[in-house]
Coordinates of C-alpha atoms (C1' of nucleotides) in Angstrom, one line a residue:
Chain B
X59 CA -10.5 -59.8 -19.0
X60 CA -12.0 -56.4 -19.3
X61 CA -12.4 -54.0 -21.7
X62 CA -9.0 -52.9 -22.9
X63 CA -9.2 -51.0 -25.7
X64 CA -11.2 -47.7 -25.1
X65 CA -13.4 -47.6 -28.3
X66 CA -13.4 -43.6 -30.1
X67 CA -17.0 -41.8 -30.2
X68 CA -15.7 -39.4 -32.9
X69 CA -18.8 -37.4 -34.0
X70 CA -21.0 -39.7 -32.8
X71 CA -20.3 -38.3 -29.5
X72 CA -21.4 -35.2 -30.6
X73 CA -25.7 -36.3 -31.0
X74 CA -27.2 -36.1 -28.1
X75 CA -29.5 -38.8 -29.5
X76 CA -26.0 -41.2 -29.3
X77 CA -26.0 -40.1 -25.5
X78 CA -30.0 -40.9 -24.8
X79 CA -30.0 -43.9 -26.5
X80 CA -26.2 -45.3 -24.9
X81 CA -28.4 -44.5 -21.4
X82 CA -31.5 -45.5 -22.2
X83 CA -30.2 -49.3 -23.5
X84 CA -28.4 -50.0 -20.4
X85 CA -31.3 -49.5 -18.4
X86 CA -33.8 -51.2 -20.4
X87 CA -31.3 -54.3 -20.2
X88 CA -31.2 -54.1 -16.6
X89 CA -35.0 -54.0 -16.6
X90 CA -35.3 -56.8 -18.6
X91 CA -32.8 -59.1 -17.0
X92 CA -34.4 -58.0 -13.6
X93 CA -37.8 -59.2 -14.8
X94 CA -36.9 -61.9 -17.3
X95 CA -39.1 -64.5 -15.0
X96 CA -42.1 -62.4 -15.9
X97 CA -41.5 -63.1 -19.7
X98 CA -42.4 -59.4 -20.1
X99 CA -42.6 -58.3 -24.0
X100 CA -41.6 -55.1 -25.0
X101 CA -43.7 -52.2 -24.1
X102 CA -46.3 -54.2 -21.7
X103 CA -44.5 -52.7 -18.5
X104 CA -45.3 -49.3 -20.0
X105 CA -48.7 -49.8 -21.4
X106 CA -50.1 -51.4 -17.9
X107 CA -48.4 -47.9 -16.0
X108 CA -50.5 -45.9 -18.5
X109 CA -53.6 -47.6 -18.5
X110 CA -53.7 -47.8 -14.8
X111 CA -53.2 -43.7 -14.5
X112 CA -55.5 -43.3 -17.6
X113 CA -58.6 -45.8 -16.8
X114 CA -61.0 -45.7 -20.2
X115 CA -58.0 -45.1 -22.3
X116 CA -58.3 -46.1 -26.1
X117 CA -55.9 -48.6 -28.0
X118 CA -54.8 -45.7 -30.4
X119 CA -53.8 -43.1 -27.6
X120 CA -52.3 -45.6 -25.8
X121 CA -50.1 -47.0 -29.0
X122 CA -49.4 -43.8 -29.8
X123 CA -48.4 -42.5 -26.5
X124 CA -46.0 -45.6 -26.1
X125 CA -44.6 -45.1 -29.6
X126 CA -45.3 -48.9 -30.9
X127 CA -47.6 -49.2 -33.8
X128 CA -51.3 -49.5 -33.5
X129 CA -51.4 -53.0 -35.0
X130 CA -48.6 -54.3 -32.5
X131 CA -50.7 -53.2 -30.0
X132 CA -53.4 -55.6 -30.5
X133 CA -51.3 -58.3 -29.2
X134 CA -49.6 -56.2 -26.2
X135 CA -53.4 -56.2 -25.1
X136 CA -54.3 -59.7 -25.9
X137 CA -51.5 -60.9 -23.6
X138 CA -52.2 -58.5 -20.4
X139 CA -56.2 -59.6 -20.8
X140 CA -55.3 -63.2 -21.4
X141 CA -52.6 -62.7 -18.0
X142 CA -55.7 -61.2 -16.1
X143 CA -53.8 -57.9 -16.3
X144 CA -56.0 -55.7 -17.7
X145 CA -59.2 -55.5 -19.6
X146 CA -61.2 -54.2 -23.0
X147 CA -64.4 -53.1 -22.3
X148 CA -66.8 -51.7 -25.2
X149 CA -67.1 -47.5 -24.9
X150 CA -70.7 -46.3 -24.9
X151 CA -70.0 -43.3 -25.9
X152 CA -68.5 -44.9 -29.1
X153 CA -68.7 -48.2 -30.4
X154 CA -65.4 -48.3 -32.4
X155 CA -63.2 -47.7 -29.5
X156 CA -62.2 -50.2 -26.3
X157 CA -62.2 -48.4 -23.2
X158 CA -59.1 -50.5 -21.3
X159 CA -58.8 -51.0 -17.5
X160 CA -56.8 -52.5 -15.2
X161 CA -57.6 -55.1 -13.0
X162 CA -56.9 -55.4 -9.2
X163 CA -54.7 -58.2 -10.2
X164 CA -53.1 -56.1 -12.6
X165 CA -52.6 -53.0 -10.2
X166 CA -50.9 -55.3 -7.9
X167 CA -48.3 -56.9 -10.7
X168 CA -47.7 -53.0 -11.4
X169 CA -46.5 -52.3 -7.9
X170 CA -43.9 -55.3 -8.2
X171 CA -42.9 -53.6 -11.4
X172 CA -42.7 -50.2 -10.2
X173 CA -40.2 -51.2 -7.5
X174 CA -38.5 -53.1 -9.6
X175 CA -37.5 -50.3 -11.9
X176 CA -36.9 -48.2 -8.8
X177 CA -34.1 -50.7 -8.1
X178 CA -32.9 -50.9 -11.5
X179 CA -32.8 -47.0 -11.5
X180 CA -31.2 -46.3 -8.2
X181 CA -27.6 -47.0 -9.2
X182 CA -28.1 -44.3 -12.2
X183 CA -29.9 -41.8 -9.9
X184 CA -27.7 -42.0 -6.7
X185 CA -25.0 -40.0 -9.6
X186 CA -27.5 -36.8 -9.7
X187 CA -28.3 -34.5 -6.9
X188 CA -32.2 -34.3 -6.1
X189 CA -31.9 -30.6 -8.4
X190 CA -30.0 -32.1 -11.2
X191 CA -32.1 -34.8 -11.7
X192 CA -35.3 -32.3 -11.9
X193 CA -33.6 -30.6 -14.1
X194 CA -33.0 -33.2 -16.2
X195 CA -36.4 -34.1 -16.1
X196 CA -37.0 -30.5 -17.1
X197 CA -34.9 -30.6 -20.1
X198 CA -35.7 -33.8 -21.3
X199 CA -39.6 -32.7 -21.4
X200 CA -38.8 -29.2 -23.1
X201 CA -36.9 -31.6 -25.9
X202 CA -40.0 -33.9 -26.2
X203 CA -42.7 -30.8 -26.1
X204 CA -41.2 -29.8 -29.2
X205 CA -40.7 -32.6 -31.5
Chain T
X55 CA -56.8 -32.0 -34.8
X56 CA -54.2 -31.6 -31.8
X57 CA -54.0 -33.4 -28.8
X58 CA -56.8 -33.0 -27.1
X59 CA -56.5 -35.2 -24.4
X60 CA -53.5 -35.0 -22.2
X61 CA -52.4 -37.8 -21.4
X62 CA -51.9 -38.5 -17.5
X63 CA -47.7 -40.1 -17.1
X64 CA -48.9 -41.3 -13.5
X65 CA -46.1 -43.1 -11.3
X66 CA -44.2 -43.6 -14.7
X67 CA -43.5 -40.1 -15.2
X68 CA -41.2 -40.7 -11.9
X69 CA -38.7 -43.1 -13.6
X70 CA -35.8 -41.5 -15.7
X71 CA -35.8 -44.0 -18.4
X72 CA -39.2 -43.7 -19.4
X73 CA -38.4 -39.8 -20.5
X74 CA -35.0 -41.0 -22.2
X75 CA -37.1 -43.5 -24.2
X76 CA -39.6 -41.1 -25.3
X77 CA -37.3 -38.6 -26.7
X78 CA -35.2 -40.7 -27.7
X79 CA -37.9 -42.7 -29.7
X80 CA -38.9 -39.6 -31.5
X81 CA -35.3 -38.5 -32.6
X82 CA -34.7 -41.8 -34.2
X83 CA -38.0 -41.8 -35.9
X84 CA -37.2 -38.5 -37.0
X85 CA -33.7 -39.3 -38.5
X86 CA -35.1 -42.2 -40.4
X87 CA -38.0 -40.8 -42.0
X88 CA -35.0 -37.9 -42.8
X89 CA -33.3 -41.2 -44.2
X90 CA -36.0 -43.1 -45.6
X91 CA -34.4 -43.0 -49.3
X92 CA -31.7 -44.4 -48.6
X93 CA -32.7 -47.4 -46.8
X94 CA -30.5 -47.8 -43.8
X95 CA -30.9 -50.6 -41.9
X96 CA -30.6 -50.6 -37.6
X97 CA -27.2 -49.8 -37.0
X98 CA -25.7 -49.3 -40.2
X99 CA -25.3 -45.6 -39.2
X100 CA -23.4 -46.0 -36.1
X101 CA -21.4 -48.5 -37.5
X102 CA -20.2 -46.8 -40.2
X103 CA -19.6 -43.9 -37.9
X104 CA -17.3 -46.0 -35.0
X105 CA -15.5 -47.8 -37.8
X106 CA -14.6 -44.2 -39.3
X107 CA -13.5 -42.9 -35.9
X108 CA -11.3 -46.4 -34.9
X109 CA -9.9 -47.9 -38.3
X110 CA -9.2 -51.6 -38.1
X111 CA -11.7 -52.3 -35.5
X112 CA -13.0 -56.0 -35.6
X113 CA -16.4 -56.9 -36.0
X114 CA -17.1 -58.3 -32.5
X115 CA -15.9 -54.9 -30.7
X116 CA -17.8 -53.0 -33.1
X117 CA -21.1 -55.4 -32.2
X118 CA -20.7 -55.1 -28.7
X119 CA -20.0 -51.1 -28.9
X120 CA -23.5 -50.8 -31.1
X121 CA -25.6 -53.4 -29.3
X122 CA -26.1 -55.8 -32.2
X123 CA -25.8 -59.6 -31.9
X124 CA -22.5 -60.4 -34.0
X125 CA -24.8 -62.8 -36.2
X126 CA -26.6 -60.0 -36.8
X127 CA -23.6 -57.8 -37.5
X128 CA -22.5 -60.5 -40.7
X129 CA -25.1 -58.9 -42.5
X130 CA -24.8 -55.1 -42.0
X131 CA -20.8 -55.3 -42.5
X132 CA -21.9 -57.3 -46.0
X133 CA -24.2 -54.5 -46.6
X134 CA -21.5 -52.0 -46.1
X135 CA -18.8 -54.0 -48.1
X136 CA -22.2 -54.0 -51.2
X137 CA -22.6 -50.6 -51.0
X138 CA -18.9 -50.0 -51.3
X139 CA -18.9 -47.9 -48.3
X140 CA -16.9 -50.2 -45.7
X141 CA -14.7 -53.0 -46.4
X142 CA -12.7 -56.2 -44.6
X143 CA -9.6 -56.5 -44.3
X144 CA -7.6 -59.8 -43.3
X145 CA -6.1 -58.1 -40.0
X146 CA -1.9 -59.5 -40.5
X147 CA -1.5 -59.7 -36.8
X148 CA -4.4 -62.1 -36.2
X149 CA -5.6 -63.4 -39.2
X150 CA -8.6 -64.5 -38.0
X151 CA -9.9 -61.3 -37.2
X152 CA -11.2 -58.9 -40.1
X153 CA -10.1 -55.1 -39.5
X154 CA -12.8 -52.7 -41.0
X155 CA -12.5 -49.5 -42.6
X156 CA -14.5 -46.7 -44.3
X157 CA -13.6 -45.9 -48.0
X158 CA -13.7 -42.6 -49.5
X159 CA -16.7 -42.7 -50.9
X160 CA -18.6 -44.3 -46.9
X161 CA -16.6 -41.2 -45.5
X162 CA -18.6 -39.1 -48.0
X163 CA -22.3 -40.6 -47.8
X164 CA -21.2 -40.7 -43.3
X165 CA -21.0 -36.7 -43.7
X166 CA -24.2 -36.3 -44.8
X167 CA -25.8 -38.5 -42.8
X168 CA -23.8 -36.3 -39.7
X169 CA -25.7 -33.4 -41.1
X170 CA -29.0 -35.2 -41.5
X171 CA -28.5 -35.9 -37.9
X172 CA -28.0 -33.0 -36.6
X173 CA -30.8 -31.3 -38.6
X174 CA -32.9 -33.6 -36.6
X175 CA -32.0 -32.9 -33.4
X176 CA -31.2 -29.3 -34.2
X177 CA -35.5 -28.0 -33.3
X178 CA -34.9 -30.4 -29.6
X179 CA -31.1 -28.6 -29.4
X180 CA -33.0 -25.2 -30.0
X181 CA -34.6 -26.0 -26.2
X182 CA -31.7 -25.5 -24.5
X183 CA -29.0 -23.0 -23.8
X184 CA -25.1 -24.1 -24.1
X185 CA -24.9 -24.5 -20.6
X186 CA -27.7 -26.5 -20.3
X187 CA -26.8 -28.7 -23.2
X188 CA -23.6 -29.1 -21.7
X189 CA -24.7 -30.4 -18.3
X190 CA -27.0 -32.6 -19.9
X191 CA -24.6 -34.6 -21.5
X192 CA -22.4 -34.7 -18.5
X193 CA -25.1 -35.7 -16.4
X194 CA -25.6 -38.4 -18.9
X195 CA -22.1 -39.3 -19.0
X196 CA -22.2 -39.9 -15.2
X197 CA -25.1 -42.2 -15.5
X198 CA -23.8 -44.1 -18.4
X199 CA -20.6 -45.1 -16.4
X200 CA -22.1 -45.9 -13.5
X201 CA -24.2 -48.8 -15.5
Chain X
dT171 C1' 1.5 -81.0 -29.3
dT172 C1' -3.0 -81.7 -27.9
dA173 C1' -6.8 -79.1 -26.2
dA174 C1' -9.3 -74.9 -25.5
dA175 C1' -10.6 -70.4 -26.9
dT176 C1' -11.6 -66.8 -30.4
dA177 C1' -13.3 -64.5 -34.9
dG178 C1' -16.3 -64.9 -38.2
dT179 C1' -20.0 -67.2 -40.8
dT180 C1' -24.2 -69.9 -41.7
dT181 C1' -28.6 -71.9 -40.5
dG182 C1' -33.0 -72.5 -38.2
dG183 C1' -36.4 -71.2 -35.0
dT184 C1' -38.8 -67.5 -32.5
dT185 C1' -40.3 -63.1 -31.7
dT186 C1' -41.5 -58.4 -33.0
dA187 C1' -42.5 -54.5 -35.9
dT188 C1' -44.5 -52.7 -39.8
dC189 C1' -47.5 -52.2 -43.6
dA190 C1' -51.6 -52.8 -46.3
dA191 C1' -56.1 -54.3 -46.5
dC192 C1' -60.4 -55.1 -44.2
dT193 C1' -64.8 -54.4 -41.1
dA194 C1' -67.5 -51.6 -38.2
dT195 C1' -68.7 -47.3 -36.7
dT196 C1' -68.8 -42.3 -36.6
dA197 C1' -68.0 -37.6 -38.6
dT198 C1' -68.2 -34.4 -42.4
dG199 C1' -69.7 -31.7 -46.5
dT200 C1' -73.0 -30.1 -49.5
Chain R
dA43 C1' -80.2 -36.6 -45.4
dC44 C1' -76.9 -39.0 -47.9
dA45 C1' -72.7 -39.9 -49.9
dT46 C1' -68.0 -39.7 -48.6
dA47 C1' -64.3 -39.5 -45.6
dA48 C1' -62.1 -40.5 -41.4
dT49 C1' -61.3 -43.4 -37.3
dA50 C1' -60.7 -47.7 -34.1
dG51 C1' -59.5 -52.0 -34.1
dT52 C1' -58.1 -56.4 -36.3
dT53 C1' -55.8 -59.6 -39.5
dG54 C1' -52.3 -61.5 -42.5
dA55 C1' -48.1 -61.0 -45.1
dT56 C1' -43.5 -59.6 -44.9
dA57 C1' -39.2 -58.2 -43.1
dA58 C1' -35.8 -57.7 -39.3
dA59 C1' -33.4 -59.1 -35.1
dC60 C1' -32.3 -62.2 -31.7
dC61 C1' -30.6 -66.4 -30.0
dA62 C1' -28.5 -70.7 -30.0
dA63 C1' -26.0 -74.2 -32.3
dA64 C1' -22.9 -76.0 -35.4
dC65 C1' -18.9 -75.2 -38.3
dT66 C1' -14.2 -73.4 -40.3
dA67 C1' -10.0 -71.2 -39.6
dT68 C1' -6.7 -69.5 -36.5
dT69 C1' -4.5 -68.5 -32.2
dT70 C1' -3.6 -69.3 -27.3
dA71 C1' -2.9 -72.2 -23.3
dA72 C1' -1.9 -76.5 -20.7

DNA sequence: TTAAATAGTTTGGTTTATCAACTATTATGT
DNA sequence: ACATAATAGTTGATAAACCAAACTATTTAA
């Protein structure tokens, strides 16, 4: 049985925000079910990407970069140094902050990940033309400049 | 202090989804600090909005159309009902089924919030031009139904 | 007319996010 | 230089959300 009823956007249909976050939720699904055997908690995908192409980055940047709060992020990094992931080390420069790194180990889960996400994204991409989806890219980074 | 330190997006900044989830992250955050005094809860906006635009609807098409877990849905639909801004209705066809509908006073407190919304979005909306607007919600059309 | 499926509810267990308070360290103002 | 403020990270309490299971009432199917 499929769907039969077509459900009404009314002026929901009108947000933009209703649009991103109808997109974004299928794909993060898709993600998830694609990588449920790694028992991957929200965020972790993200954070190992951004440590890896930001070596020496601090907890704060990185919670804020990701958008999770800076207390949640204490655990996010206790699971990828407990998994071998990644690591803290102390900064020298300043002894509050943990300089984070990735490990070789942890590079190598990241490039199982990346291709992962490549598959889960194909089916959405293969719909845009190599210009629309730049421009999309474009667009969606003028949006996020600015708020 | 600004940003002072860039930070690098690396072989994430390739994947689509991670530039829906960060705008995305930062309208919602925007539209509930905009809605902090009145204390929605996940969900309870949409839901009051797809109710208002398809009256009877039952509470599992609504949970499926927002994304919640019906269990979950009990207790926003009871919220609504509280507030006296949604109510059940024994559905006379199937009377196992409760048909939901906004009342007067939901459809007035669900205009605000539409402006609330669109306040928030209106400094990302400011980005683009009508044509571009317009493309990047078809271009997210044709992603979502491709999912 | 049994048996199976569906809509909604309740409960319990698990996970996650958020907030405030706390320690340690560094930066600032006079 | 010294008192004060700000920052980085952590912890613990609290609040939501999810999931699965069990249950009632009702409808559909065999």
């Amino acid at each position: 049985m499929v769907n039969q009823k077509e459900i009404e956007m009314g002026r929901l249909g009108e947000f933009i925000g209703f649009r991103l976050r109808r997109v974004q939720n299928l794909l993060s699904k898709d993600f998830a079910s694609a990588t449920r055997k790694y028992n991957l908690r929200s965020g972790l995908f993200s954070s190992l990407s951004l440590i890896s192409s930001n070596p020496g980055i601090s907890q704060n940047e990185l919670s804020a970069a990701v958008g999770l709060d800076k207390s949640t992020f204490v655990q996010v990094i206790d699971e990828l140094e407990k998994r071998g992931l990644a690591k803290r080390e102390k900064s020298k420069t300043d002894r509050r902050r943990h300089a984070l790194f990735v490990t070789d180990e942890g590079q190598i889960f990241l490039n199982e990940l990346y291709e992962i996400m490549a598959k889960t994204e194909s089916a959405a991409l293969k719909q845009l033309s190599p210009s629309e989806l730049s421009l999309l890219k474009a667009l969606l980074d003028r949006m996020y400049e600015v708020l």
